[in-house]
XYZ file of C-alpha atoms in Angstrom:
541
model
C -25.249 -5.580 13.570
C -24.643 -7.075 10.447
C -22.325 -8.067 7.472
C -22.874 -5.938 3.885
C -22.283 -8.054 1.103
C -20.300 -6.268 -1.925
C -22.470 -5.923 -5.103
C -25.604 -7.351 -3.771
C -27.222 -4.038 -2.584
C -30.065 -1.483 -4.952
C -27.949 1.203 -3.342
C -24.506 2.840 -3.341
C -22.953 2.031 -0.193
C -21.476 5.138 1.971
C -17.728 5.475 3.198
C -18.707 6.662 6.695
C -20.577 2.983 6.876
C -18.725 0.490 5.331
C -15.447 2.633 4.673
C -13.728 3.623 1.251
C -12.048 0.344 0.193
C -15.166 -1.484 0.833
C -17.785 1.832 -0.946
C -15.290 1.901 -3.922
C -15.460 -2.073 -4.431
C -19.213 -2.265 -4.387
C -19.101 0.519 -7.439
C -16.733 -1.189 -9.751
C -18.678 -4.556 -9.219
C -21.624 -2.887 -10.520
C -20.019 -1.395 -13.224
C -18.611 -4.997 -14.044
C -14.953 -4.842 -13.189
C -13.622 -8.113 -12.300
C -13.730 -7.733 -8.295
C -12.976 -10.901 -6.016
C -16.594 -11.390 -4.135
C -16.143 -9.903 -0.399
C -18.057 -8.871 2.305
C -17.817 -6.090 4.730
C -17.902 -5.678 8.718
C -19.085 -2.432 9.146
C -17.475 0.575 11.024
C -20.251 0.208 13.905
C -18.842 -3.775 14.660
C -15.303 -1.400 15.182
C -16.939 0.873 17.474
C -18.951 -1.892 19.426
C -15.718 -3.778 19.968
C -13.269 -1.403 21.090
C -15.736 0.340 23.397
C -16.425 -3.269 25.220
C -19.456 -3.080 24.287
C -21.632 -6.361 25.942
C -21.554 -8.644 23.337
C -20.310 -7.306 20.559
C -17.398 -9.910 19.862
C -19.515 -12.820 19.794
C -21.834 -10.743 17.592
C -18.497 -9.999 15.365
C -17.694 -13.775 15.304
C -21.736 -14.856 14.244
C -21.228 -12.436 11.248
C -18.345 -13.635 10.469
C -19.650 -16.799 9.663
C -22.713 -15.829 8.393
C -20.333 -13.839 5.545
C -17.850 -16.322 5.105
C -21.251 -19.331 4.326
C -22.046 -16.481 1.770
C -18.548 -16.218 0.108
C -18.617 -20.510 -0.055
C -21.468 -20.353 -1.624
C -20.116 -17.571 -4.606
C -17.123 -19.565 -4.974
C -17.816 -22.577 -4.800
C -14.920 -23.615 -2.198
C -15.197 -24.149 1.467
C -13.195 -22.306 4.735
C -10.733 -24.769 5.535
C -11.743 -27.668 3.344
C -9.171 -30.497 2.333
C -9.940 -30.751 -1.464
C -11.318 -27.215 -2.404
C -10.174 -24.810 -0.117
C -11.325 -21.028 0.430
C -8.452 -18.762 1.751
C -9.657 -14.845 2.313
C -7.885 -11.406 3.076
C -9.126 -9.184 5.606
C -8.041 -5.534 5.378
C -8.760 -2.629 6.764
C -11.242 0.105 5.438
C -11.739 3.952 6.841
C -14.063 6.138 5.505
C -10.419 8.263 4.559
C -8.113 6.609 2.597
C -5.081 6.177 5.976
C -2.398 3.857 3.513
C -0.253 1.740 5.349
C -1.576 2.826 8.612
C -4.031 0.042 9.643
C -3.790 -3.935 9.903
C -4.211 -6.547 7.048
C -3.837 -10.410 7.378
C -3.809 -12.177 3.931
C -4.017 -16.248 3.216
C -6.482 -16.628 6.347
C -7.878 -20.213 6.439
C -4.313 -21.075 4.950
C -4.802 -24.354 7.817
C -2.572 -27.844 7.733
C -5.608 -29.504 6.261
C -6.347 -26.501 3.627
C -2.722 -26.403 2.634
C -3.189 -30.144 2.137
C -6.313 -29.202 -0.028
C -4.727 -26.709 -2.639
C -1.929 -29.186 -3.472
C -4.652 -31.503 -4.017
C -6.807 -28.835 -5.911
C -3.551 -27.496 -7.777
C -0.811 -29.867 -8.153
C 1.621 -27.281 -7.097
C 2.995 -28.040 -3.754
C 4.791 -24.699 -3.704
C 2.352 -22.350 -4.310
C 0.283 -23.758 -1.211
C 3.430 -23.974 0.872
C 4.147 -20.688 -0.300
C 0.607 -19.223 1.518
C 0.979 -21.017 4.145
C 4.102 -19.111 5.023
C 2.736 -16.190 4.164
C -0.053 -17.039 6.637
C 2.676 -17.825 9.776
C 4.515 -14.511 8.937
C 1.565 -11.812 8.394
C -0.848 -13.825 11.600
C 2.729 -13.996 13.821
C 3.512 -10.353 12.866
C -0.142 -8.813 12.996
C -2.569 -10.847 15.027
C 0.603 -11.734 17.569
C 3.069 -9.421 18.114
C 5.820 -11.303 17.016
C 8.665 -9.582 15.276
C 8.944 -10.203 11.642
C 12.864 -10.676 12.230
C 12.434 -13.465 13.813
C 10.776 -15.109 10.666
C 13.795 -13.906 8.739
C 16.406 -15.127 10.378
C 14.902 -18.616 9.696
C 14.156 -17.849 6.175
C 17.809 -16.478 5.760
C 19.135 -19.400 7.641
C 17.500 -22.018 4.988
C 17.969 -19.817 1.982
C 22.201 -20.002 2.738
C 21.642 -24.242 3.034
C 19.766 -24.196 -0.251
C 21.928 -21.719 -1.709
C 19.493 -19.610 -3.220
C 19.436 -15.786 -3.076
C 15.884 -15.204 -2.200
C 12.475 -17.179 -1.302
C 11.407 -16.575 -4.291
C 13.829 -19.403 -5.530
C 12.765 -21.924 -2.964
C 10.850 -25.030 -4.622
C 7.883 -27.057 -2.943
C 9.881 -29.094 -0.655
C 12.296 -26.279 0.930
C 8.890 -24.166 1.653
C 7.121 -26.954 3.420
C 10.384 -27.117 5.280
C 10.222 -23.193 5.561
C 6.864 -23.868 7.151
C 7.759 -26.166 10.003
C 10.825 -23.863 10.844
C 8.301 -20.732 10.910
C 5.549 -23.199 13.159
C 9.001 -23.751 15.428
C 9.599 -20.177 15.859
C 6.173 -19.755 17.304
C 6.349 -22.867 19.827
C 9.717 -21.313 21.001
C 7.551 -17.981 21.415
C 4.643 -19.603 23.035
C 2.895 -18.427 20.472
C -0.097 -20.646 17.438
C -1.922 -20.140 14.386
C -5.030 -21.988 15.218
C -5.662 -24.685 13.050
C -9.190 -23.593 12.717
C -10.096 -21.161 9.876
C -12.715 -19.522 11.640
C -10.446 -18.291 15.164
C -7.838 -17.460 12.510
C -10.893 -14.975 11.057
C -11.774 -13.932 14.040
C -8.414 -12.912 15.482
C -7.319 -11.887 12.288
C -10.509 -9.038 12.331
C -10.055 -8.349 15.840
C -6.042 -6.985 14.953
C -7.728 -4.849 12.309
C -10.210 -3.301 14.508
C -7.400 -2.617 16.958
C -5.202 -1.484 14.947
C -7.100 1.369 15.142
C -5.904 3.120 18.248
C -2.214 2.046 17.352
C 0.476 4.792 17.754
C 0.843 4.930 14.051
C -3.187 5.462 13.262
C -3.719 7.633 15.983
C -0.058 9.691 14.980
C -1.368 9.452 11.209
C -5.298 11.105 12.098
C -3.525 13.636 13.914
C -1.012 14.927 10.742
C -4.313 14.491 8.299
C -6.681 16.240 9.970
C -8.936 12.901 10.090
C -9.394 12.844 14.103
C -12.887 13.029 13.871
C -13.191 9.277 11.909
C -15.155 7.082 14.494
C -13.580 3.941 13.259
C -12.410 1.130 10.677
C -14.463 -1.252 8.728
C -13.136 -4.692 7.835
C -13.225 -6.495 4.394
C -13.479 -10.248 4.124
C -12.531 -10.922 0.740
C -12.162 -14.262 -1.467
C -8.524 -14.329 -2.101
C -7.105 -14.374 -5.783
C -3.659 -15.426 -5.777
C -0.846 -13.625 -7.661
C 1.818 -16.219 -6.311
C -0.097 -18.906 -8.257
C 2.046 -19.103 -11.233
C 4.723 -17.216 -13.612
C 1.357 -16.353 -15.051
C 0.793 -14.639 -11.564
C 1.797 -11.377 -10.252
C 0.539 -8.291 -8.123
C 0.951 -4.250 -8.292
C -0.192 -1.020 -8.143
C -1.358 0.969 -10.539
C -2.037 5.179 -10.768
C -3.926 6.359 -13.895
C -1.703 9.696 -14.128
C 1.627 10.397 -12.928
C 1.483 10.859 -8.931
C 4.556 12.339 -8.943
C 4.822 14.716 -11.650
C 1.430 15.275 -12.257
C 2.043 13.394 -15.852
C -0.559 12.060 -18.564
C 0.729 8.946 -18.639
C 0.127 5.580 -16.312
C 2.686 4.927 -13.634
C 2.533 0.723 -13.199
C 4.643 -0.997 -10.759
C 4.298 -4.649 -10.110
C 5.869 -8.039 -9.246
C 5.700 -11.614 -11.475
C 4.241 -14.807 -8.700
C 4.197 -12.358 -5.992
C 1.290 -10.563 -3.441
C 0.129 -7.501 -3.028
C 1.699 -6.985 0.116
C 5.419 -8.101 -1.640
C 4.857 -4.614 -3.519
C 3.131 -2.192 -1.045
C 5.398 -3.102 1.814
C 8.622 -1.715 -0.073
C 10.796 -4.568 0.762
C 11.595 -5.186 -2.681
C 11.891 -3.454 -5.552
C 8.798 -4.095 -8.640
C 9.291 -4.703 -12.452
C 7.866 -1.400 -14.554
C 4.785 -1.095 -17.064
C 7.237 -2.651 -19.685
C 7.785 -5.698 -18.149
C 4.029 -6.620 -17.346
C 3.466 -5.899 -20.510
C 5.979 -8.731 -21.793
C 5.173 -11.372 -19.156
C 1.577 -11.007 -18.907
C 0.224 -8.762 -21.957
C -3.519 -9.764 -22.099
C -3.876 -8.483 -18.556
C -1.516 -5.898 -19.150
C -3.872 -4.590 -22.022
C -6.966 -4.824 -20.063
C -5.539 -2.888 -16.820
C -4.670 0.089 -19.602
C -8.241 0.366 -20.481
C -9.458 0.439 -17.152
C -7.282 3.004 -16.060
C -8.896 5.019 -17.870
C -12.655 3.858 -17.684
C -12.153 4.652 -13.862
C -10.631 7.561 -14.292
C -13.517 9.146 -16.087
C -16.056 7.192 -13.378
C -14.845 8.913 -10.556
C -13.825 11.551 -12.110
C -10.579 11.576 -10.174
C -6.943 10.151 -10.888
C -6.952 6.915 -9.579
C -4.537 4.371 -7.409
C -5.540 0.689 -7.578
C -4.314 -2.439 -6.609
C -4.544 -5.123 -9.169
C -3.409 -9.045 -8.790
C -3.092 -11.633 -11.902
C -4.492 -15.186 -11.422
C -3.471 -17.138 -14.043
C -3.375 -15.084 -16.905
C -6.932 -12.997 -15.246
C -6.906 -9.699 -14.035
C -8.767 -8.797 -10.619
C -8.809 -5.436 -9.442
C -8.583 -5.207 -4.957
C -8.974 -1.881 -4.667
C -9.375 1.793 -6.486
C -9.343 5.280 -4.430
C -8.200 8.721 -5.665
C -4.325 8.765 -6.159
C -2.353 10.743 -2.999
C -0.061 13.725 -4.942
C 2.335 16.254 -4.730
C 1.195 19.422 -4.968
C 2.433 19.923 -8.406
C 0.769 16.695 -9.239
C -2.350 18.097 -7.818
C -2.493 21.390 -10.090
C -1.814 19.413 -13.008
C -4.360 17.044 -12.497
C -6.538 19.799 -12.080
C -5.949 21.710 -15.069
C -5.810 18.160 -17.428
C -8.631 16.789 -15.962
C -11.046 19.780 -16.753
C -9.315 21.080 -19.893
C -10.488 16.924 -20.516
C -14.353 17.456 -20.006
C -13.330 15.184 -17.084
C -14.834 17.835 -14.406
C -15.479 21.688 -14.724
C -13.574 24.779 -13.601
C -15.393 25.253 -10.385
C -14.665 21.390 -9.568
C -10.776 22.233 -10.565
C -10.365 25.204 -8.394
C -12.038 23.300 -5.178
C -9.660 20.489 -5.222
C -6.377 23.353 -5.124
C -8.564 25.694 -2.472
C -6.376 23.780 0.529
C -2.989 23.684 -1.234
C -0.488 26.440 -0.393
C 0.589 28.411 -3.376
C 4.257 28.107 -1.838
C 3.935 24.500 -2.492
C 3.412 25.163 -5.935
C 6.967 26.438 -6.884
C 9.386 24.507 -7.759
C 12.773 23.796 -6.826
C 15.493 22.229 -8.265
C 19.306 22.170 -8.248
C 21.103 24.960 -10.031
C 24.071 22.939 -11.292
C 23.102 19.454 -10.118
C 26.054 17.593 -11.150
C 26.623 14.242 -10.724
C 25.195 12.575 -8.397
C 26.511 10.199 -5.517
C 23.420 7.751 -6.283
C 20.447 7.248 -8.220
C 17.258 5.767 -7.813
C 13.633 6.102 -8.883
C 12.031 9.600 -8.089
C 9.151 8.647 -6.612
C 8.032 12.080 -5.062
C 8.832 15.130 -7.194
C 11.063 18.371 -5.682
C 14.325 18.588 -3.961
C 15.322 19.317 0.080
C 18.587 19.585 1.531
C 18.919 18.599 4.594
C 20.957 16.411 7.444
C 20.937 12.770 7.001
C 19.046 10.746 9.965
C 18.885 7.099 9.663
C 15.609 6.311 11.721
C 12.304 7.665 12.612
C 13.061 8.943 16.267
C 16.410 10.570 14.672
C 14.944 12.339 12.602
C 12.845 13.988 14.695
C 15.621 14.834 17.086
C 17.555 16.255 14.437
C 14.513 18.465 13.642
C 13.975 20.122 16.657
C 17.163 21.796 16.385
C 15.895 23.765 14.075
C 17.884 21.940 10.311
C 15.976 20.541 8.252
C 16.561 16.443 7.971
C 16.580 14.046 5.466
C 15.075 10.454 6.262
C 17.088 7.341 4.559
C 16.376 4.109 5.713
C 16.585 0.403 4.462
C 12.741 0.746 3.688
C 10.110 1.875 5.425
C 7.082 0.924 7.254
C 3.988 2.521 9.018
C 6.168 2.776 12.300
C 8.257 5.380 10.761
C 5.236 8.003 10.004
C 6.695 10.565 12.600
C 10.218 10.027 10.686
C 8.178 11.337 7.385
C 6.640 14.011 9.603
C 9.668 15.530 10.376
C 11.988 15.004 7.438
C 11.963 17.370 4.370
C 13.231 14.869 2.216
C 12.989 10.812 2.102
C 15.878 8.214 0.486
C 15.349 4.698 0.563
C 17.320 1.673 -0.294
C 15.002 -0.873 -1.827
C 11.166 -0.294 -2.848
C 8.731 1.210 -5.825
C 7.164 4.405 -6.468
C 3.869 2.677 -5.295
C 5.718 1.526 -2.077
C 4.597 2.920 1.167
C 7.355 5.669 1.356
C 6.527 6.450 -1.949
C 3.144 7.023 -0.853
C 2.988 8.628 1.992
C 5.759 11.180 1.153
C 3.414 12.225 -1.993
C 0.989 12.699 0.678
C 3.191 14.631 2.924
C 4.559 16.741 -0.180
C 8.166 15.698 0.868
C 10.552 14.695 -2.065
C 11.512 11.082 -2.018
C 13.864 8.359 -3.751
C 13.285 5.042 -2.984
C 15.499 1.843 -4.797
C 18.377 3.899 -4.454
C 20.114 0.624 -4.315
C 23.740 2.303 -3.667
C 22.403 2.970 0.022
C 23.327 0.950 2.394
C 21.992 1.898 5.956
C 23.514 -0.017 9.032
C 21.013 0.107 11.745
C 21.714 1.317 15.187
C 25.619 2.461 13.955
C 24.587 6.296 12.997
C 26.260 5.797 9.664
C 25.460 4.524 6.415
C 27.287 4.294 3.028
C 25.871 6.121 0.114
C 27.686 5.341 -3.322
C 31.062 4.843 -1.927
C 30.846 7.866 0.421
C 30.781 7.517 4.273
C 26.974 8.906 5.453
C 27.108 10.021 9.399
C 24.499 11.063 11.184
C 23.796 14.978 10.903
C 26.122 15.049 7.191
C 23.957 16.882 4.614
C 22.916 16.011 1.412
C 20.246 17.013 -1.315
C 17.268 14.661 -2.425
C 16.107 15.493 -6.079
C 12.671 13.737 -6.586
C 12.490 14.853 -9.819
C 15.230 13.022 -11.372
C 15.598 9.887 -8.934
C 19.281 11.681 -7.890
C 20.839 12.377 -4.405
C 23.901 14.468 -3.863
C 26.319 14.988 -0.597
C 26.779 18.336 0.539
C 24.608 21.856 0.038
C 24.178 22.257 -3.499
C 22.749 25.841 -4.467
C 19.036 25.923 -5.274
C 16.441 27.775 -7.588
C 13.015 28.038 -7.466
C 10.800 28.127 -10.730
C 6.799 28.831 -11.041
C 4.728 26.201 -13.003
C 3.097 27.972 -16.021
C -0.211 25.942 -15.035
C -0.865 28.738 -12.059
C -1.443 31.490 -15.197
C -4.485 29.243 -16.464
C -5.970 29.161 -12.916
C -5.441 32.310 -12.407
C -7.487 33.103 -15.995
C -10.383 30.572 -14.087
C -10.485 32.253 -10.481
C -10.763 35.554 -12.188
C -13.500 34.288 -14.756
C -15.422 32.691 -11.533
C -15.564 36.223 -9.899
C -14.996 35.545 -6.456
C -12.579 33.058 -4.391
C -15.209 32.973 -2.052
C -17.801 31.036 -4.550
C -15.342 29.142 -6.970
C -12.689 28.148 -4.463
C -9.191 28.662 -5.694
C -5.617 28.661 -4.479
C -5.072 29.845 -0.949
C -1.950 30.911 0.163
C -0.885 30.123 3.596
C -3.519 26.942 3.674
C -1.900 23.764 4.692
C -0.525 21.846 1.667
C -2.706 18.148 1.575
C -4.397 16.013 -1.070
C -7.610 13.176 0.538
């Protein structure tokens, strides 16, 4: 076995080797997009591993540092050095896009002695601090089990004695403190980062691989049809930091609406932040107006390659983006999860566009169920109890559950349910499963409930900041209003609205299924062209 290094190669690399992330990444660095240089474990080191295969770990561990020499050498910094440190992701990479499902660790090399190193290399004590913490909480969560709560109560606990309302606020000197309360937690645990960058890289690759046959992934293949994957490639990749600076930031970006099915760019990010501040949903990103007034030169340049990639792939596209300094690098690009109604409007747009042709148009809608395709929405809405940001377009009505397992009680009695939680996570995919609708407190439309409900065709509001979920109690407050378990209320996705009770519905059909109506019939035969299927199973790859 061996590494595959991004960009480097006289031919396109396949998904089924060196999974999506990793296939996409190798095209935009040869068409030029700013990419940070990575290399790639393929899916076979996965396979080798978790089949015990004689060997295959220490094999894992030689490429490893045969990639990481590479990555040294095309940045000029060194794993774990005191003066010019390297610090690399590693994430996760299926040959199907599986968001949220499977492991990353970011800041790895993040040691005593290469947190020493960037305040040397910097002059900004926080900002290394700041990985460094990062490293203790995603290597305590991922690579050791430990509960992330136990990171917060410490975090909470300093935050009240600096009397500050969120990390973000911390300076240099409370972080480094941070830091030795987070190292404390793990003593108390039995638990250590090793202070050597390479077993950090090593364990940090072995959780990914893992992660693999975790209840979630294995939960997740099942629901997508994906069951037949073999296994996950990881990505070692040169980090770029968007916690650097006010300069700095991370988000997500979709080239079209995901939601609606829109012309128009949906951005969602977060000012001296990571990537994993905005994915994860525990707090709630700025819009497209305010990158564009902190940070407009790379505000500007992420417009235009929205739509360069658009056209590339051919495809409406979801990337992940972080800001260095002022300097845009793109992480990742794959095509955009939808709703249904998304979908057909993409369709229609993108070949109307010269984008693809009809025949290409009609394949992508051949597995979505015409059902899905009409709309509902409230008859005489009213006003609502709360607002927040529609982040998955339609509306359910339902009975309100306030966790995953809930939820799927409450739908095997035969009501539909509606999910509302704090946020979400990966853990709460058979929660989304079984819920018709989704509500969360805090979080973006490119957070992973946003996501995954697009995905799952379920309407869904997330920083619906009037919610207020108390765990464990079966009762939450929504607006002002007492929420108990089993109450119903209506989720409208389409306006960012929820509403107590069992408002009436109606259901409407999108004028967009005339015009593929006008292309089935001009393609003569369903069987050739593809089209719209009714009673096939409503999903987007």
């Amino acid at each position: 076995m061996t590494i595959v290094r991004l960009g480097q190669g006289d031919t396109a690399l396949a998904p089924e080797t060196v999974g999506a992330k990793a296939a996409n990444l190798d095209r935009l660095i040869r068409m030029g997009v700013p990419v940070p240089p990575a290399f790639v474990l393929p899916i076979a080191h996965c396979v080798a591993v978790l089949a015990g295969a004689p060997g295959a770990e220490a094999a894992m561990r030689d490429d490893l540092a045969a990639g990481i020499a590479w990555l040294e050498e095309a940045t000029g910094r060194r794993f774990g050095d005191r003066r010019r440190p390297l610090l690399v992701s590693v994430r996760s990479g299926a040959a199907r896009s599986m968001p949220g499902m499977l492991e990353t660790v970011l800041d790895v090399g993040a040691t005593t002695t290469a947190t020493r190193g960037l305040v040397r290399a910097t002059g900004n004590p926080r900002f290394a601090f700041d990985c460094r913490r990062r490293l203790l909480e995603s290597y305590g969560e991922t690579v050791l089990g430990l509960d992330r709560a136990s990171f917060a109560a410490r975090r909470d606990e300093l935050m009240r004695a600096e009397g500050v309302a969120s990390e973000r606020d911390l300076d240099g000197d409370a972080l480094e403190r941070l830091v030795r309360a987070y190292e404390d937690v793990l003593g108390r645990a039995d638990m250590t980062v090793p202070d050597d960058p390479a077993a950090q890289l090593a364990a940090a690759a072995l959780a990914v691989f893992r992660s693999w046959t975790s209840a979630r992934a294995v939960a997740y293949r099942g629901l997508e049809g994906l069951d037949a994957l073999r296994g996950v490639a990881v990505t070692v990749q040169a980090m770029v930091f968007g916690n650097r600076s006010l300069r700095s930031g991370a988000g997500v970006a979709f080239s079209r609406d995901p939601s609606t099915g829109a012309a128009e760019p949906v951005i969602e990010m977060l000012i001296a932040a990571q990537g994993e501040d905005v994915v994860s949903g525990r707090r709630t990103p700025h819009g497209e107006a305010a990158f564009a007034a902190a940070l407009p030169e790379a505000a500007a340049r992420l417009g235009t390659l929205l739509g360069q990639l658009e056209r590339a792939f051919g495809d409406v596209q979801d990337i992940e983006f972080t800001v260095e300094d002022g300097a845009l690098w793109i992480l990742q690009t794959r095509a955009a999860k939808r709703t249904p109604m998304a979908a057909l409007r993409f369709a229609v747009d993108l070949a109307e566009g010269g984008v693809i042709d009809t025949a290409e148009a009609l394949r992508r809608l051949a597995d979505i169920d015409e059902a899905a395709l009409i709309r509902t929405r409230l008859a005489e809405p009213g006003e609502p109890a709360a607002r927040g940001i529609a982040a998955a377009g339609g509306v359910a009505v339902g009975r309100a559950a306030f966790d995953a397992d809930s939820a799927v009680a409450l739908a095997a009695t035969g009501d539909p349910v509606i999910l509302l939680r704090p946020d979400t996570s990966p853990s709460d995919v058979a929660g989304f499963a079984a819920a018709a609708g989704i509500v969360t407190a805090i979080g973006g439309r490119t957070a992973h409930a946003a996501l995954v409900a697009r995905q799952m065709a379920k309407p869904c509001v997330v920083g619906c900041a009037a919610l207020v979920v108390s765990p464990g109690s079966g009762r939450a407050t929504l607006g002002g209003a007492v929420l108990r378990e089993g109450d119903w209320l209506a989720v409208d996705g389409d306006e960012g609205a929820v509403h107590l009770g069992t408002p009436r519905t109606v259901v409407e059909r999108p004028p967009e299924l005339d015009r593929i109506a006008a292309w089935r019939a001009g393609a003569g035969s369903l069987a050739v062209a593809g089209g719209i299927a009714p009673g096939s199973v409503a999903r987007r790859a």
